[in-house]
Every structure is written in C-alpha cells, then in structure tokens.
mmCIF file of C-alpha atoms in Angstrom:
data_model
loop_
_atom_site.group_PDB
_atom_site.id
_atom_site.type_symbol
_atom_site.label_atom_id
_atom_site.label_comp_id
_atom_site.label_asym_id
_atom_site.label_seq_id
_atom_site.Cartn_x
_atom_site.Cartn_y
_atom_site.Cartn_z
ATOM 1 C CA MET X 6 120.155 64.900 90.657
ATOM 2 C CA ASN X 7 118.599 66.564 93.696
ATOM 3 C CA ILE X 8 115.594 68.649 92.602
ATOM 4 C CA HIS X 9 115.000 70.565 95.863
ATOM 5 C CA LEU X 10 115.313 74.320 95.286
ATOM 6 C CA LEU X 11 115.883 75.260 98.922
ATOM 7 C CA PRO X 12 118.651 73.842 101.154
ATOM 8 C CA ARG X 13 117.516 71.041 103.417
ATOM 9 C CA SER X 14 119.207 68.517 105.672
ATOM 10 C CA ILE X 15 118.581 64.991 106.872
ATOM 11 C CA TYR X 16 119.793 64.202 110.398
ATOM 12 C CA LEU X 17 120.386 60.618 111.502
ATOM 13 C CA THR X 18 120.967 59.422 115.056
ATOM 14 C CA ARG X 19 120.703 56.238 117.025
ATOM 15 C CA HIS X 20 118.714 56.256 120.250
ATOM 16 C CA GLY X 21 120.562 57.004 123.468
ATOM 17 C CA GLN X 22 122.306 54.120 125.211
ATOM 18 C CA SER X 23 119.801 51.465 126.328
ATOM 19 C CA GLU X 24 120.088 48.917 129.125
ATOM 20 C CA TYR X 25 120.703 46.187 126.534
ATOM 21 C CA ASN X 26 123.431 48.312 124.914
ATOM 22 C CA ALA X 27 125.169 48.567 128.272
ATOM 23 C CA MET X 28 125.018 44.767 128.648
ATOM 24 C CA GLY X 29 126.098 44.059 125.066
ATOM 25 C CA ARG X 30 122.792 42.365 124.227
ATOM 26 C CA LEU X 31 121.070 42.399 120.839
ATOM 27 C CA GLY X 32 117.680 43.912 120.076
ATOM 28 C CA GLY X 33 115.000 43.791 122.725
ATOM 29 C CA ASP X 34 112.976 46.783 123.839
ATOM 30 C CA SER X 35 114.827 48.022 126.903
ATOM 31 C CA PRO X 36 114.651 51.639 128.146
ATOM 32 C CA LEU X 37 117.447 54.193 128.187
ATOM 33 C CA THR X 38 120.206 54.200 130.774
ATOM 34 C CA ILE X 39 121.126 57.396 132.617
ATOM 35 C CA GLU X 40 123.824 58.007 129.962
ATOM 36 C CA GLY X 41 121.231 57.504 127.254
ATOM 37 C CA GLU X 42 118.948 60.053 128.916
ATOM 38 C CA LYS X 43 121.819 62.556 129.039
ATOM 39 C CA TYR X 44 122.431 62.131 125.314
ATOM 40 C CA ALA X 45 118.736 62.645 124.558
ATOM 41 C CA GLU X 46 118.790 65.891 126.547
ATOM 42 C CA ALA X 47 121.971 67.067 124.778
ATOM 43 C CA LEU X 48 120.380 66.231 121.421
ATOM 44 C CA SER X 49 117.362 68.350 122.319
ATOM 45 C CA GLU X 50 119.604 71.280 123.272
ATOM 46 C CA PHE X 51 121.526 70.906 119.999
ATOM 47 C CA PHE X 52 118.391 71.268 117.897
ATOM 48 C CA GLU X 53 117.109 74.165 119.979
ATOM 49 C CA LYS X 54 120.356 76.024 119.217
ATOM 50 C CA GLU X 55 120.224 75.108 115.523
ATOM 51 C CA LYS X 56 116.739 76.631 115.133
ATOM 52 C CA ILE X 57 115.865 74.495 112.114
ATOM 53 C CA ALA X 58 112.653 75.574 110.437
ATOM 54 C CA ASP X 59 109.859 73.008 110.207
ATOM 55 C CA LEU X 60 111.975 70.097 111.432
ATOM 56 C CA ARG X 61 110.095 66.803 111.245
ATOM 57 C CA VAL X 62 111.099 63.888 113.480
ATOM 58 C CA TRP X 63 110.754 60.302 112.280
ATOM 59 C CA CYS X 64 111.216 57.771 115.037
ATOM 60 C CA SER X 65 111.356 54.012 115.509
ATOM 61 C CA GLN X 66 108.559 52.531 117.601
ATOM 62 C CA LYS X 67 111.003 50.938 120.049
ATOM 63 C CA VAL X 68 110.976 52.308 123.613
ATOM 64 C CA ARG X 69 114.613 53.451 123.578
ATOM 65 C CA ALA X 70 114.085 55.475 120.389
ATOM 66 C CA ALA X 71 110.779 56.949 121.554
ATOM 67 C CA GLN X 72 112.361 58.023 124.867
ATOM 68 C CA THR X 73 115.137 59.757 122.922
ATOM 69 C CA ALA X 74 112.705 61.591 120.638
ATOM 70 C CA LYS X 75 110.433 62.650 123.504
ATOM 71 C CA LYS X 76 113.192 64.861 124.907
ATOM 72 C CA LEU X 77 112.964 67.027 121.786
ATOM 73 C CA LYS X 78 111.033 70.275 121.656
ATOM 74 C CA PRO X 79 107.248 69.589 121.583
ATOM 75 C CA ALA X 80 106.893 71.893 118.570
ATOM 76 C CA PHE X 81 108.679 69.351 116.367
ATOM 77 C CA HIS X 82 106.227 67.122 114.543
ATOM 78 C CA THR X 83 107.064 63.488 115.437
ATOM 79 C CA GLU X 84 105.958 60.422 113.489
ATOM 80 C CA TYR X 85 106.588 56.844 114.629
ATOM 81 C CA TRP X 86 107.512 54.364 111.882
ATOM 82 C CA LYS X 87 107.629 50.601 112.408
ATOM 83 C CA ALA X 88 109.849 50.484 109.318
ATOM 84 C CA LEU X 89 112.518 52.265 111.398
ATOM 85 C CA ASP X 90 112.629 49.523 114.065
ATOM 86 C CA GLU X 91 115.933 47.702 114.533
ATOM 87 C CA ILE X 92 116.739 44.551 112.580
ATOM 88 C CA ASP X 93 114.863 41.584 114.080
ATOM 89 C CA ALA X 94 117.465 39.190 115.491
ATOM 90 C CA GLY X 95 114.912 36.374 115.820
ATOM 91 C CA ILE X 96 116.089 33.612 118.150
ATOM 92 C CA CYS X 97 119.148 35.730 118.969
ATOM 93 C CA GLU X 98 117.189 38.627 120.470
ATOM 94 C CA GLY X 99 118.493 39.456 123.929
ATOM 95 C CA LEU X 100 121.704 37.454 123.500
ATOM 96 C CA THR X 101 125.271 38.731 123.447
ATOM 97 C CA TYR X 102 127.583 37.868 120.534
ATOM 98 C CA ASP X 103 129.438 35.484 122.857
ATOM 99 C CA ASP X 104 126.118 33.774 123.634
ATOM 100 C CA ILE X 105 125.452 33.337 119.920
ATOM 101 C CA GLN X 106 128.919 31.916 119.330
ATOM 102 C CA GLN X 107 128.417 29.351 122.099
ATOM 103 C CA ARG X 108 124.782 28.398 121.429
ATOM 104 C CA TYR X 109 124.628 28.761 117.659
ATOM 105 C CA PRO X 110 128.174 28.456 116.252
ATOM 106 C CA LYS X 111 126.884 27.630 112.750
ATOM 107 C CA GLN X 112 124.765 30.800 112.740
ATOM 108 C CA ALA X 113 127.741 32.872 113.858
ATOM 109 C CA GLU X 114 129.841 31.356 111.063
ATOM 110 C CA ASP X 115 127.169 31.988 108.410
ATOM 111 C CA ARG X 116 126.740 35.591 109.547
ATOM 112 C CA ALA X 117 130.477 36.250 109.443
ATOM 113 C CA ARG X 118 130.660 34.820 105.916
ATOM 114 C CA ASP X 119 127.919 37.024 104.408
ATOM 115 C CA LYS X 120 126.621 39.619 106.830
ATOM 116 C CA TYR X 121 124.373 41.393 104.314
ATOM 117 C CA HIS X 122 122.378 38.337 103.190
ATOM 118 C CA TYR X 123 122.490 36.422 106.492
ATOM 119 C CA ARG X 124 119.028 36.138 108.053
ATOM 120 C CA TYR X 125 118.609 35.458 111.776
ATOM 121 C CA PRO X 126 116.392 32.376 112.310
ATOM 122 C CA SER X 127 112.828 33.696 112.780
ATOM 123 C CA GLY X 128 114.245 37.176 112.163
ATOM 124 C CA GLU X 129 115.593 39.447 109.435
ATOM 125 C CA SER X 130 118.630 40.055 107.257
ATOM 126 C CA TYR X 131 120.108 43.401 106.214
ATOM 127 C CA GLU X 132 118.574 42.692 102.815
ATOM 128 C CA ASP X 133 115.137 42.496 104.479
ATOM 129 C CA VAL X 134 115.723 45.782 106.305
ATOM 130 C CA VAL X 135 116.718 47.550 103.074
ATOM 131 C CA SER X 136 113.519 46.285 101.465
ATOM 132 C CA ARG X 137 111.267 47.651 104.234
ATOM 133 C CA LEU X 138 113.155 50.959 104.185
ATOM 134 C CA GLU X 139 112.439 51.663 100.506
ATOM 135 C CA PRO X 140 109.344 53.837 101.236
ATOM 136 C CA VAL X 141 111.251 55.664 104.001
ATOM 137 C CA ILE X 142 114.120 56.496 101.642
ATOM 138 C CA MET X 143 111.703 57.623 98.933
ATOM 139 C CA GLU X 144 110.036 59.962 101.451
ATOM 140 C CA LEU X 145 113.407 61.290 102.634
ATOM 141 C CA GLU X 146 114.090 62.303 99.032
ATOM 142 C CA ARG X 147 110.849 64.313 98.975
ATOM 143 C CA GLN X 148 110.853 65.905 102.435
ATOM 144 C CA ALA X 149 112.487 69.063 103.769
ATOM 145 C CA ASN X 150 114.381 68.975 107.119
ATOM 146 C CA VAL X 151 114.052 65.600 108.846
ATOM 147 C CA LEU X 152 115.602 64.005 111.948
ATOM 148 C CA VAL X 153 115.548 60.193 111.959
ATOM 149 C CA VAL X 154 115.868 58.566 115.406
ATOM 150 C CA SER X 155 116.493 54.881 114.840
ATOM 151 C CA HIS X 156 118.998 52.039 115.244
ATOM 152 C CA GLN X 157 122.398 50.886 114.011
ATOM 153 C CA ALA X 158 121.321 48.451 111.269
ATOM 154 C CA VAL X 159 118.615 50.780 109.957
ATOM 155 C CA LEU X 160 120.895 53.817 109.813
ATOM 156 C CA ARG X 161 123.600 51.772 108.100
ATOM 157 C CA CYS X 162 121.096 51.027 105.335
ATOM 158 C CA ILE X 163 120.095 54.680 104.968
ATOM 159 C CA LEU X 164 123.704 55.890 104.995
ATOM 160 C CA ALA X 165 124.694 53.273 102.428
ATOM 161 C CA TYR X 166 122.069 54.714 100.100
ATOM 162 C CA PHE X 167 123.164 58.330 100.484
ATOM 163 C CA TYR X 168 126.893 57.458 100.571
ATOM 164 C CA ASP X 169 126.472 55.169 97.539
ATOM 165 C CA ARG X 170 128.121 52.229 99.317
ATOM 166 C CA THR X 171 128.074 48.657 98.024
ATOM 167 C CA LEU X 172 126.066 45.875 99.638
ATOM 168 C CA ASP X 173 129.260 44.316 100.991
ATOM 169 C CA GLU X 174 130.198 47.595 102.691
ATOM 170 C CA LEU X 175 126.760 48.354 104.115
ATOM 171 C CA PRO X 176 126.827 46.158 107.278
ATOM 172 C CA TYR X 177 130.136 47.690 108.379
ATOM 173 C CA ILE X 178 129.330 51.402 108.138
ATOM 174 C CA ASP X 179 130.278 53.081 111.407
ATOM 175 C CA ILE X 180 127.395 54.792 113.201
ATOM 176 C CA GLY X 181 128.229 54.812 116.893
ATOM 177 C CA LEU X 182 125.988 55.488 119.860
ATOM 178 C CA HIS X 183 125.562 59.138 120.786
ATOM 179 C CA SER X 184 126.573 60.423 117.363
ATOM 180 C CA LEU X 185 124.603 62.525 114.887
ATOM 181 C CA VAL X 186 125.057 62.571 111.109
ATOM 182 C CA LYS X 187 123.900 65.578 109.096
ATOM 183 C CA LEU X 188 123.359 64.923 105.374
ATOM 184 C CA THR X 189 122.897 67.915 103.077
ATOM 185 C CA PRO X 190 121.924 66.836 99.549
ATOM 186 C CA ARG X 191 123.379 68.978 96.765
ATOM 187 C CA ALA X 192 122.726 68.803 93.021
ATOM 188 C CA TYR X 193 125.013 65.830 92.356
ATOM 189 C CA HIS X 194 126.481 64.923 95.727
ATOM 190 C CA CYS X 195 125.709 64.868 99.430
ATOM 191 C CA ASP X 196 127.667 66.721 102.143
ATOM 192 C CA SER X 197 128.016 64.845 105.425
ATOM 193 C CA THR X 198 128.873 66.266 108.852
ATOM 194 C CA VAL X 199 129.326 63.986 111.874
ATOM 195 C CA TYR X 200 128.748 65.191 115.438
ATOM 196 C CA GLN X 201 129.570 63.339 118.653
ATOM 197 C CA TYR X 202 128.278 63.714 122.189
ATOM 198 C CA ASP X 203 130.984 65.271 124.374
ATOM 199 C CA VAL X 204 130.574 63.540 127.747
ATOM 200 C CA ASP X 205 132.706 66.113 129.596
ATOM 201 C CA LYS X 206 130.816 69.127 128.242
ATOM 202 C CA GLY X 207 127.439 67.410 128.044
ATOM 203 C CA GLU X 208 126.804 68.640 124.507
ATOM 204 C CA VAL X 209 126.707 67.399 120.923
ATOM 205 C CA ARG X 210 129.732 68.778 119.036
ATOM 206 C CA ASN X 211 131.239 68.546 115.555
ATOM 207 C CA PHE X 212 134.249 66.265 116.080
ATOM 208 C CA TYR X 213 134.641 64.784 112.619
ATOM 209 C CA GLY X 214 134.215 67.677 110.198
ATOM 210 C CA ARG X 215 132.396 67.804 106.884
ATOM 211 C CA ARG X 216 132.686 65.174 104.188
ATOM 212 C CA LYS X 217 131.778 65.563 100.537
ATOM 213 C CA CYS X 218 130.349 62.326 99.146
ATOM 214 C CA VAL X 219 130.279 62.326 95.349
ATOM 215 C CA ASN X 220 127.994 60.331 93.050
ATOM 216 C CA PHE X 221 124.978 61.134 95.246
ATOM 217 C CA PRO X 222 122.310 58.639 94.087
ATOM 218 C CA SER X 223 118.900 60.299 93.817
ATOM 219 C CA VAL X 224 115.637 58.502 93.197
ATOM 220 C CA ALA X 225 115.059 61.151 90.528
ATOM 221 C CA ALA X 226 118.165 59.890 88.718
ATOM 222 C CA HIS X 227 117.559 56.160 88.993
ATOM 223 C CA ALA X 228 114.967 53.803 90.437
ATOM 224 C CA ILE X 229 116.135 51.773 93.390
ATOM 225 C CA ASN X 230 115.915 48.040 92.824
ATOM 226 C CA ARG X 231 114.504 45.525 95.307
ATOM 227 C CA SER X 232 117.699 45.664 97.352
ATOM 228 C CA GLY X 233 117.459 49.451 97.366
ATOM 229 C CA LEU X 234 121.150 49.783 96.548
ATOM 230 C CA LYS X 235 123.370 49.354 93.534
ATOM 231 C CA GLU X 236 125.915 46.561 93.609
ATOM 232 C CA ASP X 237 128.517 48.155 91.311
ATOM 233 C CA LYS X 238 131.703 49.549 92.833
ATOM 234 C CA ARG X 239 132.191 53.206 91.909
ATOM 235 C CA THR X 240 135.199 55.337 92.644
ATOM 236 C CA ARG X 241 134.321 57.639 95.528
ATOM 237 C CA ASN X 242 136.106 60.846 96.384
ATOM 238 C CA ILE X 243 135.523 61.690 100.035
ATOM 239 C CA THR X 244 137.220 64.795 101.395
ATOM 240 C CA ILE X 245 137.261 65.685 105.102
ATOM 241 C CA TYR X 246 137.248 69.365 106.066
ATOM 242 C CA ASN X 247 137.757 71.163 109.381
ATOM 243 C CA LEU X 248 138.622 68.082 111.412
ATOM 244 C CA LEU X 249 137.797 68.727 115.071
ATOM 245 C CA GLY X 250 136.278 72.057 114.055
ATOM 246 C CA ASP X 251 133.032 73.521 115.378
#
C-alpha cells in the first residue's frame, strides 16, 4: 500500500543518444550526439511546461546522463548516484553484439540462455544491478516528485519493481531511447504514462497513453529480498487508455 497522502510521480528516462549508442556499442562513457542533445533540450522544455513542484533529479554519473540532466532548469535539485550507472559489461565494454558473438561465442550463448543471472566477465549481471539499486528503490518509495536520468538496464530493474514483473521478464522490458515514463503510485496500484520524443516537432509527447498496473508492490507492504523482486508469477491486468492522446 502506498502511504503518501499527496499525489506524486516518478519519471524515468534514459540519457539522450550517445556516440556509442549511434555505433551500437555497449557501455563506455561517450558524450551525447547532436540527436541526444536535442532530446535533452526537449526534455527540459517538457518539465518547464509541466511546472512540477519541488522536482528532484537523480542522475547516473556517466557523461551521457550528466549531459542530459544539465539541460534541465537549474532550479531542480540534482543528485548524482553511482548506483544509477549502467550495467558494467566488463570485457565486453565498447563492443557491439556482433563483436561479442565473434570473439566470445560462449559468453553470447550463456547470456542468451539466462539473461538475468548472466554476469559479464569482470562485469555485472542484472541480478547485481538489482542488488545495488535496492537503496535507490527504497528512497523512491519515500520521496515526492523525482526524475531519474539513467540507462536501459537500470531502468528495466526499476520498472520491473513498480510493474511487478518477474525476474525472467525484467531484462526484456522495453525502455527505448528518447522516451519518458511517468509512474504515479496509487493506494494499491501504479499508473504509468509513456511519452516519446517527436523528432518532427522537437518535443516530448504522450504517444502511448496511460496504463494501470495492478498489484503495485510497495516496500510498506512487503520487504524486498536480495534480488529486490518477487519470483512468483501474478496475474496482471494492464489497461491502456487514450492511445496517441495528449
């Protein structure tokens, strides 16, 4: 059960497109491309129009995330969390998936077999990321309005928690570049609205409507285990409203 008395929302976005994104390379610490800069500017304009009171910004320490957050209004309080950094791909950092398949075919096979538990050599697994995100998730439960600027693997873990997804589903949750997810916790569920950057109009718009995710798992209702997520499969009732609406 959500114990907040006043409405509050959690916003999740990946950084703008980075140079490594454009080349299909994993990890690294490359800066934003021109397209990534445009998204960061559109994101800033979106939040200026929304006029959200006391919005706090939590950002990864990676350059691409920091560059995205720096476009936001200076009045927003920004904190940089190492826990929000992208999954460490170890020896595969900077490689493309084709590179990994050619150089480390056994690693590619192991990852495909069990993506959640697979750990990159000298790097991390999704299970490791969930573990380091536990304090972040606990704080998200306590805070008011927060924008998290982070990375694909990290946001998959956070969304899996709020969407009550299983560990098998977690690594496949869709969170594309230049999209923004708004989570609004209710008493026993969490409303979700997905926005996408409109390249033609240069603005962030609501393309995917509002979704009602039932069985919202609150820390107040149950303690998260070491994995941070429950492994049981519950029946979920997700309804989409106002598709393509503003």
